[in-house]
mmCIF file with all atom_site columns, C-alpha atoms in Angstrom:
data_model
loop_
_atom_site.group_PDB
_atom_site.id
_atom_site.type_symbol
_atom_site.label_atom_id
_atom_site.label_alt_id
_atom_site.label_comp_id
_atom_site.label_asym_id
_atom_site.label_entity_id
_atom_site.label_seq_id
_atom_site.pdbx_PDB_ins_code
_atom_site.Cartn_x
_atom_site.Cartn_y
_atom_site.Cartn_z
_atom_site.occupancy
_atom_site.B_iso_or_equiv
_atom_site.pdbx_formal_charge
_atom_site.auth_seq_id
_atom_site.auth_comp_id
_atom_site.auth_asym_id
_atom_site.auth_atom_id
_atom_site.pdbx_PDB_model_num
ATOM 1   C CA . GLU A 1 1   ? -19.630 -15.339 -18.863 1.00 0.00 ? 1   GLU A CA 1
ATOM 2   C CA . ALA A 1 2   ? -16.985 -16.929 -16.822 1.00 0.00 ? 2   ALA A CA 1
ATOM 3   C CA . GLN A 1 3   ? -15.103 -13.989 -14.942 1.00 0.00 ? 3   GLN A CA 1
ATOM 4   C CA . VAL A 1 4   ? -13.501 -12.724 -11.666 1.00 0.00 ? 4   VAL A CA 1
ATOM 5   C CA . THR A 1 5   ? -15.154 -9.207  -10.769 1.00 0.00 ? 5   THR A CA 1
ATOM 6   C CA . GLN A 1 6   ? -13.663 -6.653  -8.177  1.00 0.00 ? 6   GLN A CA 1
ATOM 7   C CA . ASN A 1 7   ? -15.143 -3.597  -6.621  1.00 0.00 ? 7   ASN A CA 1
ATOM 8   C CA . PRO A 1 8   ? -14.925 -1.262  -6.474  1.00 0.00 ? 8   PRO A CA 1
ATOM 9   C CA . ARG A 1 9   ? -13.004 -0.505  -9.411  1.00 0.00 ? 9   ARG A CA 1
ATOM 10  C CA . TYR A 1 10  ? -11.809 2.901   -8.027  1.00 0.00 ? 10  TYR A CA 1
ATOM 11  C CA . LEU A 1 11  ? -11.224 4.308   -4.450  1.00 0.00 ? 11  LEU A CA 1
ATOM 12  C CA . ILE A 1 12  ? -9.873  6.908   -2.931  1.00 0.00 ? 12  ILE A CA 1
ATOM 13  C CA . THR A 1 13  ? -9.741  6.772   0.952   1.00 0.00 ? 13  THR A CA 1
ATOM 14  C CA . VAL A 1 14  ? -7.416  8.554   4.043   1.00 0.00 ? 14  VAL A CA 1
ATOM 15  C CA . THR A 1 15  ? -5.220  7.189   5.704   1.00 0.00 ? 15  THR A CA 1
ATOM 16  C CA . GLY A 1 16  ? -6.501  5.019   8.600   1.00 0.00 ? 16  GLY A CA 1
ATOM 17  C CA . LYS A 1 17  ? -9.510  4.403   7.378   1.00 0.00 ? 17  LYS A CA 1
ATOM 18  C CA . LYS A 1 18  ? -10.492 0.452   7.237   1.00 0.00 ? 18  LYS A CA 1
ATOM 19  C CA . LEU A 1 19  ? -11.177 -0.877  3.689   1.00 0.00 ? 19  LEU A CA 1
ATOM 20  C CA . THR A 1 20  ? -11.900 -3.899  2.003   1.00 0.00 ? 20  THR A CA 1
ATOM 21  C CA . VAL A 1 21  ? -12.237 -4.618  -1.513  1.00 0.00 ? 21  VAL A CA 1
ATOM 22  C CA . THR A 1 22  ? -14.094 -7.808  -3.129  1.00 0.00 ? 22  THR A CA 1
ATOM 23  C CA . CYS A 1 23  ? -13.147 -10.231 -4.788  1.00 0.00 ? 23  CYS A CA 1
ATOM 24  C CA . SER A 1 24  ? -16.162 -12.955 -6.603  1.00 0.00 ? 24  SER A CA 1
ATOM 25  C CA . GLN A 1 25  ? -15.237 -15.514 -8.939  1.00 0.00 ? 25  GLN A CA 1
ATOM 26  C CA . ASN A 1 26  ? -17.785 -17.917 -10.915 1.00 0.00 ? 26  ASN A CA 1
ATOM 27  C CA . MET A 1 27  ? -16.018 -20.598 -12.209 1.00 0.00 ? 27  MET A CA 1
ATOM 28  C CA . ASN A 1 28  ? -15.895 -22.902 -9.261  1.00 0.00 ? 28  ASN A CA 1
ATOM 29  C CA . HIS A 1 29  ? -12.200 -22.033 -8.990  1.00 0.00 ? 29  HIS A CA 1
ATOM 30  C CA . GLU A 1 30  ? -10.051 -23.356 -5.998  1.00 0.00 ? 30  GLU A CA 1
ATOM 31  C CA . TYR A 1 31  ? -7.279  -21.190 -5.618  1.00 0.00 ? 31  TYR A CA 1
ATOM 32  C CA . MET A 1 32  ? -7.978  -17.299 -5.364  1.00 0.00 ? 32  MET A CA 1
ATOM 33  C CA . SER A 1 33  ? -5.058  -14.829 -5.267  1.00 0.00 ? 33  SER A CA 1
ATOM 34  C CA . TRP A 1 34  ? -4.301  -11.334 -4.740  1.00 0.00 ? 34  TRP A CA 1
ATOM 35  C CA . TYR A 1 35  ? -1.088  -9.003  -6.403  1.00 0.00 ? 35  TYR A CA 1
ATOM 36  C CA . ARG A 1 36  ? -0.862  -5.594  -6.117  1.00 0.00 ? 36  ARG A CA 1
ATOM 37  C CA . GLN A 1 37  ? 0.992   -4.083  -9.005  1.00 0.00 ? 37  GLN A CA 1
ATOM 38  C CA . ASP A 1 38  ? 3.289   -0.821  -9.159  1.00 0.00 ? 38  ASP A CA 1
ATOM 39  C CA . PRO A 1 39  ? 5.183   0.730   -11.308 1.00 0.00 ? 39  PRO A CA 1
ATOM 40  C CA . GLY A 1 40  ? 8.928   -0.529  -12.044 1.00 0.00 ? 40  GLY A CA 1
ATOM 41  C CA . LEU A 1 41  ? 7.823   -3.533  -9.563  1.00 0.00 ? 41  LEU A CA 1
ATOM 42  C CA . GLY A 1 42  ? 5.567   -5.358  -11.725 1.00 0.00 ? 42  GLY A CA 1
ATOM 43  C CA . LEU A 1 43  ? 2.994   -8.227  -9.881  1.00 0.00 ? 43  LEU A CA 1
ATOM 44  C CA . ARG A 1 44  ? 3.917   -8.877  -6.304  1.00 0.00 ? 44  ARG A CA 1
ATOM 45  C CA . GLN A 1 45  ? 1.613   -11.426 -4.412  1.00 0.00 ? 45  GLN A CA 1
ATOM 46  C CA . ILE A 1 46  ? -0.185  -10.550 -1.685  1.00 0.00 ? 46  ILE A CA 1
ATOM 47  C CA . TYR A 1 47  ? -2.519  -13.197 -0.374  1.00 0.00 ? 47  TYR A CA 1
ATOM 48  C CA . TYR A 1 48  ? -3.255  -16.439 -1.743  1.00 0.00 ? 48  TYR A CA 1
ATOM 49  C CA . SER A 1 49  ? -5.819  -19.021 -1.022  1.00 0.00 ? 49  SER A CA 1
ATOM 50  C CA . MET A 1 50  ? -5.772  -22.767 -1.775  1.00 0.00 ? 50  MET A CA 1
ATOM 51  C CA . ASN A 1 51  ? -9.475  -23.541 -1.001  1.00 0.00 ? 51  ASN A CA 1
ATOM 52  C CA . VAL A 1 52  ? -12.154 -22.422 1.635   1.00 0.00 ? 52  VAL A CA 1
ATOM 53  C CA . GLU A 1 53  ? -10.419 -21.301 5.141   1.00 0.00 ? 53  GLU A CA 1
ATOM 54  C CA . VAL A 1 54  ? -7.030  -22.246 3.797   1.00 0.00 ? 54  VAL A CA 1
ATOM 55  C CA . THR A 1 55  ? -4.996  -18.900 3.376   1.00 0.00 ? 55  THR A CA 1
ATOM 56  C CA . ASP A 1 56  ? -1.516  -18.179 3.121   1.00 0.00 ? 56  ASP A CA 1
ATOM 57  C CA . LYS A 1 57  ? 0.724   -15.687 2.521   1.00 0.00 ? 57  LYS A CA 1
ATOM 58  C CA . GLY A 1 58  ? 2.273   -14.551 -0.713  1.00 0.00 ? 58  GLY A CA 1
ATOM 59  C CA . ASP A 1 59  ? 5.447   -12.183 -0.634  1.00 0.00 ? 59  ASP A CA 1
ATOM 60  C CA . VAL A 1 60  ? 3.897   -8.698  0.230   1.00 0.00 ? 60  VAL A CA 1
ATOM 61  C CA . PRO A 1 61  ? 1.486   -9.114  2.958   1.00 0.00 ? 61  PRO A CA 1
ATOM 62  C CA . GLU A 1 62  ? 2.229   -6.987  5.580   1.00 0.00 ? 62  GLU A CA 1
ATOM 63  C CA . GLY A 1 63  ? -0.729  -4.732  6.367   1.00 0.00 ? 63  GLY A CA 1
ATOM 64  C CA . TYR A 1 64  ? -3.519  -6.836  4.791   1.00 0.00 ? 64  TYR A CA 1
ATOM 65  C CA . LYS A 1 65  ? -6.040  -9.599  5.495   1.00 0.00 ? 65  LYS A CA 1
ATOM 66  C CA . VAL A 1 66  ? -8.249  -11.874 3.512   1.00 0.00 ? 66  VAL A CA 1
ATOM 67  C CA . SER A 1 67  ? -10.575 -13.987 4.296   1.00 0.00 ? 67  SER A CA 1
ATOM 68  C CA . ARG A 1 68  ? -12.090 -17.408 2.443   1.00 0.00 ? 68  ARG A CA 1
ATOM 69  C CA . LYS A 1 69  ? -15.495 -18.465 3.846   1.00 0.00 ? 69  LYS A CA 1
ATOM 70  C CA . GLU A 1 70  ? -17.014 -19.568 0.740   1.00 0.00 ? 70  GLU A CA 1
ATOM 71  C CA . LYS A 1 71  ? -15.456 -20.355 -2.260  1.00 0.00 ? 71  LYS A CA 1
ATOM 72  C CA . ARG A 1 72  ? -16.289 -17.758 -4.923  1.00 0.00 ? 72  ARG A CA 1
ATOM 73  C CA . ASN A 1 73  ? -15.501 -15.031 -2.648  1.00 0.00 ? 73  ASN A CA 1
ATOM 74  C CA . PHE A 1 74  ? -12.105 -13.404 -1.435  1.00 0.00 ? 74  PHE A CA 1
ATOM 75  C CA . PRO A 1 75  ? -12.511 -9.980  0.057   1.00 0.00 ? 75  PRO A CA 1
ATOM 76  C CA . LEU A 1 76  ? -9.385  -8.118  0.555   1.00 0.00 ? 76  LEU A CA 1
ATOM 77  C CA . ILE A 1 77  ? -9.123  -5.999  3.663   1.00 0.00 ? 77  ILE A CA 1
ATOM 78  C CA . LEU A 1 78  ? -6.956  -3.228  4.951   1.00 0.00 ? 78  LEU A CA 1
ATOM 79  C CA . GLU A 1 79  ? -7.457  -2.596  8.507   1.00 0.00 ? 79  GLU A CA 1
ATOM 80  C CA . SER A 1 80  ? -5.475  0.968   8.521   1.00 0.00 ? 80  SER A CA 1
ATOM 81  C CA . PRO A 1 81  ? -4.909  1.839   4.992   1.00 0.00 ? 81  PRO A CA 1
ATOM 82  C CA . SER A 1 82  ? -1.565  4.123   4.788   1.00 0.00 ? 82  SER A CA 1
ATOM 83  C CA . PRO A 1 83  ? 0.131   5.445   1.412   1.00 0.00 ? 83  PRO A CA 1
ATOM 84  C CA . ASN A 1 84  ? 2.302   3.057   0.526   1.00 0.00 ? 84  ASN A CA 1
ATOM 85  C CA . GLN A 1 85  ? -0.519  1.415   0.100   1.00 0.00 ? 85  GLN A CA 1
ATOM 86  C CA . THR A 1 86  ? -1.622  2.810   -3.092  1.00 0.00 ? 86  THR A CA 1
ATOM 87  C CA . SER A 1 87  ? -1.524  0.468   -5.959  1.00 0.00 ? 87  SER A CA 1
ATOM 88  C CA . LEU A 1 88  ? -3.699  -1.171  -8.465  1.00 0.00 ? 88  LEU A CA 1
ATOM 89  C CA . TYR A 1 89  ? -4.894  -4.547  -6.808  1.00 0.00 ? 89  TYR A CA 1
ATOM 90  C CA . PHE A 1 90  ? -5.880  -7.626  -9.075  1.00 0.00 ? 90  PHE A CA 1
ATOM 91  C CA . CYS A 1 91  ? -7.541  -10.438 -7.755  1.00 0.00 ? 91  CYS A CA 1
ATOM 92  C CA . ALA A 1 92  ? -7.080  -13.821 -9.435  1.00 0.00 ? 92  ALA A CA 1
ATOM 93  C CA . SER A 1 93  ? -8.430  -17.335 -9.794  1.00 0.00 ? 93  SER A CA 1
ATOM 94  C CA . ALA A 1 94  ? -7.473  -21.085 -10.677 1.00 0.00 ? 94  ALA A CA 1
ATOM 95  C CA . GLY A 1 95  ? -7.902  -24.725 -10.946 1.00 0.00 ? 95  GLY A CA 1
ATOM 96  C CA . GLY A 1 96  ? -11.790 -26.560 -9.688  1.00 0.00 ? 96  GLY A CA 1
ATOM 97  C CA . VAL A 1 97  ? -10.017 -29.851 -11.690 1.00 0.00 ? 97  VAL A CA 1
ATOM 98  C CA . ALA A 1 98  ? -6.286  -31.091 -11.322 1.00 0.00 ? 98  ALA A CA 1
ATOM 99  C CA . GLY A 1 99  ? -4.417  -30.924 -14.318 1.00 0.00 ? 99  GLY A CA 1
ATOM 100 C CA . VAL A 1 100 ? -4.439  -28.451 -17.137 1.00 0.00 ? 100 VAL A CA 1
ATOM 101 C CA . ASN A 1 101 ? -7.069  -26.087 -15.394 1.00 0.00 ? 101 ASN A CA 1
ATOM 102 C CA . THR A 1 102 ? -5.199  -25.440 -11.936 1.00 0.00 ? 102 THR A CA 1
ATOM 103 C CA . ASP A 1 103 ? -2.271  -23.608 -13.768 1.00 0.00 ? 103 ASP A CA 1
ATOM 104 C CA . THR A 1 104 ? -3.845  -20.932 -15.659 1.00 0.00 ? 104 THR A CA 1
ATOM 105 C CA . GLN A 1 105 ? -4.840  -17.864 -13.332 1.00 0.00 ? 105 GLN A CA 1
ATOM 106 C CA . TYR A 1 106 ? -7.710  -15.403 -14.746 1.00 0.00 ? 106 TYR A CA 1
ATOM 107 C CA . PHE A 1 107 ? -7.982  -11.887 -13.351 1.00 0.00 ? 107 PHE A CA 1
ATOM 108 C CA . GLY A 1 108 ? -10.008 -9.320  -12.698 1.00 0.00 ? 108 GLY A CA 1
ATOM 109 C CA . PRO A 1 109 ? -10.360 -5.982  -14.045 1.00 0.00 ? 109 PRO A CA 1
ATOM 110 C CA . GLY A 1 110 ? -8.381  -4.407  -10.947 1.00 0.00 ? 110 GLY A CA 1
ATOM 111 C CA . THR A 1 111 ? -9.001  -2.112  -8.345  1.00 0.00 ? 111 THR A CA 1
ATOM 112 C CA . ARG A 1 112 ? -6.817  1.494   -8.216  1.00 0.00 ? 112 ARG A CA 1
ATOM 113 C CA . LEU A 1 113 ? -6.717  2.556   -4.662  1.00 0.00 ? 113 LEU A CA 1
ATOM 114 C CA . THR A 1 114 ? -5.541  5.889   -3.468  1.00 0.00 ? 114 THR A CA 1
ATOM 115 C CA . VAL A 1 115 ? -4.857  6.466   -0.043  1.00 0.00 ? 115 VAL A CA 1
ATOM 116 C CA . LEU A 1 116 ? -3.781  9.728   1.165   1.00 0.00 ? 116 LEU A CA 1
ATOM 117 C CA . SER B 2 1   ? 15.591  -15.026 -2.994  1.00 0.00 ? 1   SER B CA 1
ATOM 118 C CA . GLN B 2 2   ? 14.071  -16.554 -5.687  1.00 0.00 ? 2   GLN B CA 1
ATOM 119 C CA . LYS B 2 3   ? 13.723  -13.938 -8.625  1.00 0.00 ? 3   LYS B CA 1
ATOM 120 C CA . ILE B 2 4   ? 11.677  -13.994 -12.357 1.00 0.00 ? 4   ILE B CA 1
ATOM 121 C CA . GLU B 2 5   ? 14.135  -11.544 -14.267 1.00 0.00 ? 5   GLU B CA 1
ATOM 122 C CA . GLN B 2 6   ? 12.500  -9.995  -17.585 1.00 0.00 ? 6   GLN B CA 1
ATOM 123 C CA . ASN B 2 7   ? 13.827  -7.099  -19.769 1.00 0.00 ? 7   ASN B CA 1
ATOM 124 C CA . SER B 2 8   ? 13.094  -3.513  -18.753 1.00 0.00 ? 8   SER B CA 1
ATOM 125 C CA . GLU B 2 9   ? 13.673  -1.812  -21.956 1.00 0.00 ? 9   GLU B CA 1
ATOM 126 C CA . ALA B 2 10  ? 10.643  -1.920  -24.165 1.00 0.00 ? 10  ALA B CA 1
ATOM 127 C CA . LEU B 2 11  ? 11.564  -3.403  -27.197 1.00 0.00 ? 11  LEU B CA 1
ATOM 128 C CA . ASN B 2 12  ? 10.261  -1.946  -30.573 1.00 0.00 ? 12  ASN B CA 1
ATOM 129 C CA . ILE B 2 13  ? 9.790   -3.667  -33.562 1.00 0.00 ? 13  ILE B CA 1
ATOM 130 C CA . GLN B 2 14  ? 8.490   -3.772  -37.169 1.00 0.00 ? 14  GLN B CA 1
ATOM 131 C CA . GLU B 2 15  ? 5.280   -4.984  -37.918 1.00 0.00 ? 15  GLU B CA 1
ATOM 132 C CA . GLY B 2 16  ? 5.815   -8.626  -39.546 1.00 0.00 ? 16  GLY B CA 1
ATOM 133 C CA . LYS B 2 17  ? 8.785   -9.306  -38.003 1.00 0.00 ? 17  LYS B CA 1
ATOM 134 C CA . THR B 2 18  ? 9.501   -11.756 -34.964 1.00 0.00 ? 18  THR B CA 1
ATOM 135 C CA . ALA B 2 19  ? 9.469   -10.173 -31.891 1.00 0.00 ? 19  ALA B CA 1
ATOM 136 C CA . THR B 2 20  ? 11.244  -12.316 -28.907 1.00 0.00 ? 20  THR B CA 1
ATOM 137 C CA . LEU B 2 21  ? 11.230  -11.798 -25.154 1.00 0.00 ? 21  LEU B CA 1
ATOM 138 C CA . THR B 2 22  ? 13.296  -12.981 -22.579 1.00 0.00 ? 22  THR B CA 1
ATOM 139 C CA . CYS B 2 23  ? 12.752  -14.528 -19.229 1.00 0.00 ? 23  CYS B CA 1
ATOM 140 C CA . ASN B 2 24  ? 15.480  -15.060 -16.642 1.00 0.00 ? 24  ASN B CA 1
ATOM 141 C CA . TYR B 2 25  ? 15.302  -17.011 -13.426 1.00 0.00 ? 25  TYR B CA 1
ATOM 142 C CA . THR B 2 26  ? 17.832  -17.589 -10.076 1.00 0.00 ? 26  THR B CA 1
ATOM 143 C CA . ASN B 2 27  ? 17.979  -19.532 -6.845  1.00 0.00 ? 27  ASN B CA 1
ATOM 144 C CA . TYR B 2 28  ? 15.570  -22.329 -8.229  1.00 0.00 ? 28  TYR B CA 1
ATOM 145 C CA . SER B 2 29  ? 14.631  -24.629 -10.951 1.00 0.00 ? 29  SER B CA 1
ATOM 146 C CA . PRO B 2 30  ? 10.443  -24.035 -11.379 1.00 0.00 ? 30  PRO B CA 1
ATOM 147 C CA . ALA B 2 31  ? 7.916   -26.445 -12.030 1.00 0.00 ? 31  ALA B CA 1
ATOM 148 C CA . TYR B 2 32  ? 6.722   -24.559 -14.521 1.00 0.00 ? 32  TYR B CA 1
ATOM 149 C CA . LEU B 2 33  ? 6.758   -21.098 -16.243 1.00 0.00 ? 33  LEU B CA 1
ATOM 150 C CA . GLN B 2 34  ? 3.499   -18.893 -17.723 1.00 0.00 ? 34  GLN B CA 1
ATOM 151 C CA . TRP B 2 35  ? 3.249   -16.099 -20.244 1.00 0.00 ? 35  TRP B CA 1
ATOM 152 C CA . TYR B 2 36  ? 0.609   -13.466 -19.955 1.00 0.00 ? 36  TYR B CA 1
ATOM 153 C CA . ARG B 2 37  ? -0.238  -10.832 -21.557 1.00 0.00 ? 37  ARG B CA 1
ATOM 154 C CA . GLN B 2 38  ? -1.227  -7.173  -20.225 1.00 0.00 ? 38  GLN B CA 1
ATOM 155 C CA . ASP B 2 39  ? -2.554  -4.109  -21.625 1.00 0.00 ? 39  ASP B CA 1
ATOM 156 C CA . PRO B 2 40  ? -2.721  -1.219  -19.965 1.00 0.00 ? 40  PRO B CA 1
ATOM 157 C CA . GLY B 2 41  ? -5.320  -0.700  -16.800 1.00 0.00 ? 41  GLY B CA 1
ATOM 158 C CA . ARG B 2 42  ? -6.540  -3.872  -17.622 1.00 0.00 ? 42  ARG B CA 1
ATOM 159 C CA . GLY B 2 43  ? -5.733  -7.390  -15.825 1.00 0.00 ? 43  GLY B CA 1
ATOM 160 C CA . PRO B 2 44  ? -3.397  -10.014 -17.252 1.00 0.00 ? 44  PRO B CA 1
ATOM 161 C CA . VAL B 2 45  ? -4.621  -12.470 -20.061 1.00 0.00 ? 45  VAL B CA 1
ATOM 162 C CA . PHE B 2 46  ? -3.167  -15.892 -19.465 1.00 0.00 ? 46  PHE B CA 1
ATOM 163 C CA . LEU B 2 47  ? -1.207  -17.012 -22.967 1.00 0.00 ? 47  LEU B CA 1
ATOM 164 C CA . LEU B 2 48  ? 0.732   -19.756 -22.499 1.00 0.00 ? 48  LEU B CA 1
ATOM 165 C CA . LEU B 2 49  ? 2.019   -22.696 -20.464 1.00 0.00 ? 49  LEU B CA 1
ATOM 166 C CA . ILE B 2 50  ? 5.559   -24.418 -20.082 1.00 0.00 ? 50  ILE B CA 1
ATOM 167 C CA . ARG B 2 51  ? 6.461   -27.063 -18.020 1.00 0.00 ? 51  ARG B CA 1
ATOM 168 C CA . GLU B 2 52  ? 10.748  -28.517 -17.354 1.00 0.00 ? 52  GLU B CA 1
ATOM 169 C CA . ASN B 2 53  ? 10.297  -31.035 -19.116 1.00 0.00 ? 53  ASN B CA 1
ATOM 170 C CA . GLU B 2 54  ? 8.844   -29.268 -22.638 1.00 0.00 ? 54  GLU B CA 1
ATOM 171 C CA . LYS B 2 55  ? 11.572  -27.240 -24.631 1.00 0.00 ? 55  LYS B CA 1
ATOM 172 C CA . GLU B 2 56  ? 8.710   -25.537 -26.857 1.00 0.00 ? 56  GLU B CA 1
ATOM 173 C CA . LYS B 2 57  ? 5.317   -25.038 -26.693 1.00 0.00 ? 57  LYS B CA 1
ATOM 174 C CA . ARG B 2 58  ? 3.355   -23.239 -29.350 1.00 0.00 ? 58  ARG B CA 1
ATOM 175 C CA . LYS B 2 59  ? -0.212  -21.550 -30.434 1.00 0.00 ? 59  LYS B CA 1
ATOM 176 C CA . GLU B 2 60  ? -0.774  -19.922 -33.143 1.00 0.00 ? 60  GLU B CA 1
ATOM 177 C CA . ARG B 2 61  ? 1.683   -16.898 -33.954 1.00 0.00 ? 61  ARG B CA 1
ATOM 178 C CA . LEU B 2 62  ? 3.093   -17.486 -30.247 1.00 0.00 ? 62  LEU B CA 1
ATOM 179 C CA . LYS B 2 63  ? 5.688   -19.891 -29.742 1.00 0.00 ? 63  LYS B CA 1
ATOM 180 C CA . VAL B 2 64  ? 7.773   -20.365 -25.791 1.00 0.00 ? 64  VAL B CA 1
ATOM 181 C CA . THR B 2 65  ? 10.928  -22.110 -25.206 1.00 0.00 ? 65  THR B CA 1
ATOM 182 C CA . PHE B 2 66  ? 12.481  -23.573 -22.401 1.00 0.00 ? 66  PHE B CA 1
ATOM 183 C CA . ASP B 2 67  ? 16.581  -23.784 -21.297 1.00 0.00 ? 67  ASP B CA 1
ATOM 184 C CA . THR B 2 68  ? 16.400  -25.545 -18.066 1.00 0.00 ? 68  THR B CA 1
ATOM 185 C CA . THR B 2 69  ? 20.152  -25.085 -18.356 1.00 0.00 ? 69  THR B CA 1
ATOM 186 C CA . LEU B 2 70  ? 20.677  -21.323 -19.084 1.00 0.00 ? 70  LEU B CA 1
ATOM 187 C CA . LYS B 2 71  ? 17.206  -20.770 -16.583 1.00 0.00 ? 71  LYS B CA 1
ATOM 188 C CA . GLN B 2 72  ? 15.910  -18.996 -19.331 1.00 0.00 ? 72  GLN B CA 1
ATOM 189 C CA . SER B 2 73  ? 12.383  -18.992 -21.666 1.00 0.00 ? 73  SER B CA 1
ATOM 190 C CA . LEU B 2 74  ? 12.503  -17.158 -24.859 1.00 0.00 ? 74  LEU B CA 1
ATOM 191 C CA . PHE B 2 75  ? 8.939   -15.923 -25.626 1.00 0.00 ? 75  PHE B CA 1
ATOM 192 C CA . HIS B 2 76  ? 8.118   -15.913 -29.497 1.00 0.00 ? 76  HIS B CA 1
ATOM 193 C CA . ILE B 2 77  ? 5.681   -13.451 -31.674 1.00 0.00 ? 77  ILE B CA 1
ATOM 194 C CA . THR B 2 78  ? 6.102   -14.472 -35.699 1.00 0.00 ? 78  THR B CA 1
ATOM 195 C CA . ALA B 2 79  ? 4.251   -12.415 -37.824 1.00 0.00 ? 79  ALA B CA 1
ATOM 196 C CA . SER B 2 80  ? 4.216   -9.386  -35.296 1.00 0.00 ? 80  SER B CA 1
ATOM 197 C CA . GLN B 2 81  ? 1.122   -6.798  -35.548 1.00 0.00 ? 81  GLN B CA 1
ATOM 198 C CA . PRO B 2 82  ? 0.295   -3.566  -33.982 1.00 0.00 ? 82  PRO B CA 1
ATOM 199 C CA . ALA B 2 83  ? -2.425  -5.418  -31.866 1.00 0.00 ? 83  ALA B CA 1
ATOM 200 C CA . ASP B 2 84  ? 0.600   -7.054  -30.438 1.00 0.00 ? 84  ASP B CA 1
ATOM 201 C CA . SER B 2 85  ? 1.482   -4.099  -28.269 1.00 0.00 ? 85  SER B CA 1
ATOM 202 C CA . ALA B 2 86  ? 1.372   -4.637  -24.836 1.00 0.00 ? 86  ALA B CA 1
ATOM 203 C CA . THR B 2 87  ? 3.290   -5.750  -21.571 1.00 0.00 ? 87  THR B CA 1
ATOM 204 C CA . TYR B 2 88  ? 3.798   -9.487  -21.686 1.00 0.00 ? 88  TYR B CA 1
ATOM 205 C CA . LEU B 2 89  ? 4.615   -10.744 -17.788 1.00 0.00 ? 89  LEU B CA 1
ATOM 206 C CA . CYS B 2 90  ? 6.176   -14.014 -16.984 1.00 0.00 ? 90  CYS B CA 1
ATOM 207 C CA . ALA B 2 91  ? 5.641   -15.348 -14.063 1.00 0.00 ? 91  ALA B CA 1
ATOM 208 C CA . ARG B 2 92  ? 6.708   -18.951 -12.135 1.00 0.00 ? 92  ARG B CA 1
ATOM 209 C CA . ARG B 2 93  ? 4.456   -21.074 -9.518  1.00 0.00 ? 93  ARG B CA 1
ATOM 210 C CA . LYS B 2 94  ? 5.783   -24.431 -7.917  1.00 0.00 ? 94  LYS B CA 1
ATOM 211 C CA . THR B 2 95  ? 4.362   -27.876 -8.116  1.00 0.00 ? 95  THR B CA 1
ATOM 212 C CA . GLY B 2 96  ? 1.786   -28.466 -5.851  1.00 0.00 ? 96  GLY B CA 1
ATOM 213 C CA . GLY B 2 97  ? 1.509   -24.590 -4.639  1.00 0.00 ? 97  GLY B CA 1
ATOM 214 C CA . PHE B 2 98  ? -0.011  -21.063 -5.605  1.00 0.00 ? 98  PHE B CA 1
ATOM 215 C CA . LYS B 2 99  ? 2.602   -18.589 -4.397  1.00 0.00 ? 99  LYS B CA 1
ATOM 216 C CA . THR B 2 100 ? 3.042   -17.559 -7.749  1.00 0.00 ? 100 THR B CA 1
ATOM 217 C CA . ILE B 2 101 ? 6.187   -14.841 -9.133  1.00 0.00 ? 101 ILE B CA 1
ATOM 218 C CA . PHE B 2 102 ? 5.525   -12.436 -11.417 1.00 0.00 ? 102 PHE B CA 1
ATOM 219 C CA . GLY B 2 103 ? 8.272   -10.700 -13.637 1.00 0.00 ? 103 GLY B CA 1
ATOM 220 C CA . ALA B 2 104 ? 8.113   -7.042  -14.145 1.00 0.00 ? 104 ALA B CA 1
ATOM 221 C CA . GLY B 2 105 ? 7.196   -7.213  -17.750 1.00 0.00 ? 105 GLY B CA 1
ATOM 222 C CA . THR B 2 106 ? 8.793   -6.467  -20.712 1.00 0.00 ? 106 THR B CA 1
ATOM 223 C CA . ARG B 2 107 ? 6.668   -3.600  -23.102 1.00 0.00 ? 107 ARG B CA 1
ATOM 224 C CA . LEU B 2 108 ? 6.225   -4.313  -26.764 1.00 0.00 ? 108 LEU B CA 1
ATOM 225 C CA . PHE B 2 109 ? 5.405   -2.102  -29.282 1.00 0.00 ? 109 PHE B CA 1
ATOM 226 C CA . VAL B 2 110 ? 4.948   -3.546  -33.153 1.00 0.00 ? 110 VAL B CA 1
ATOM 227 C CA . LYS B 2 111 ? 5.254   -0.159  -35.597 1.00 0.00 ? 111 LYS B CA 1
ATOM 228 C CA . ALA B 2 112 ? 2.815   -0.459  -38.330 1.00 0.00 ? 112 ALA B CA 1
#
């Protein structure tokens, strides 16, 4: 089944404790992205990657890191989490073949992060 | 700055009626706009995409229009059903890139 998976689905942590949220897709997509969703603000893009070893900032990159060492994986790293990073996080992927397929983003199920 | 604006107020309609949701953009001309559906606690699901050179796109009971003069896209659900109740998101991407901006979404409630 074609899908984007994220782990963990739920995470409660404390300020300053480094964490990684994993994202994996099995559709051979070139593009991957991370978003955070907060009430009233909608989805905001954190980072995106257009291919292996190619990443770029979205609108809210501060406090986050990403890496794209393999095509299928795009982990989100919070080196020193703070309470304002409490949010619902979504990973998404798209593309692989130029044309229509590059436009549709497939989203993972989300990771609800609470930083105390 | 580049923005996507959707009506933040929830839309309540009766089953069988047509729901119309609005997406307005400012300060740029997107290559295309996308519409997604999101159910509570779940990831968005892609519905339709309309390009700047297209006036209208349809898929089953869904229709999207794109008016570059008004800088607006309208999303219609005809013969609405309670199962259509969800939040609908509008998003834009520029050609050749993957930087994406989403609107905050409009919550739709369809009453039986």
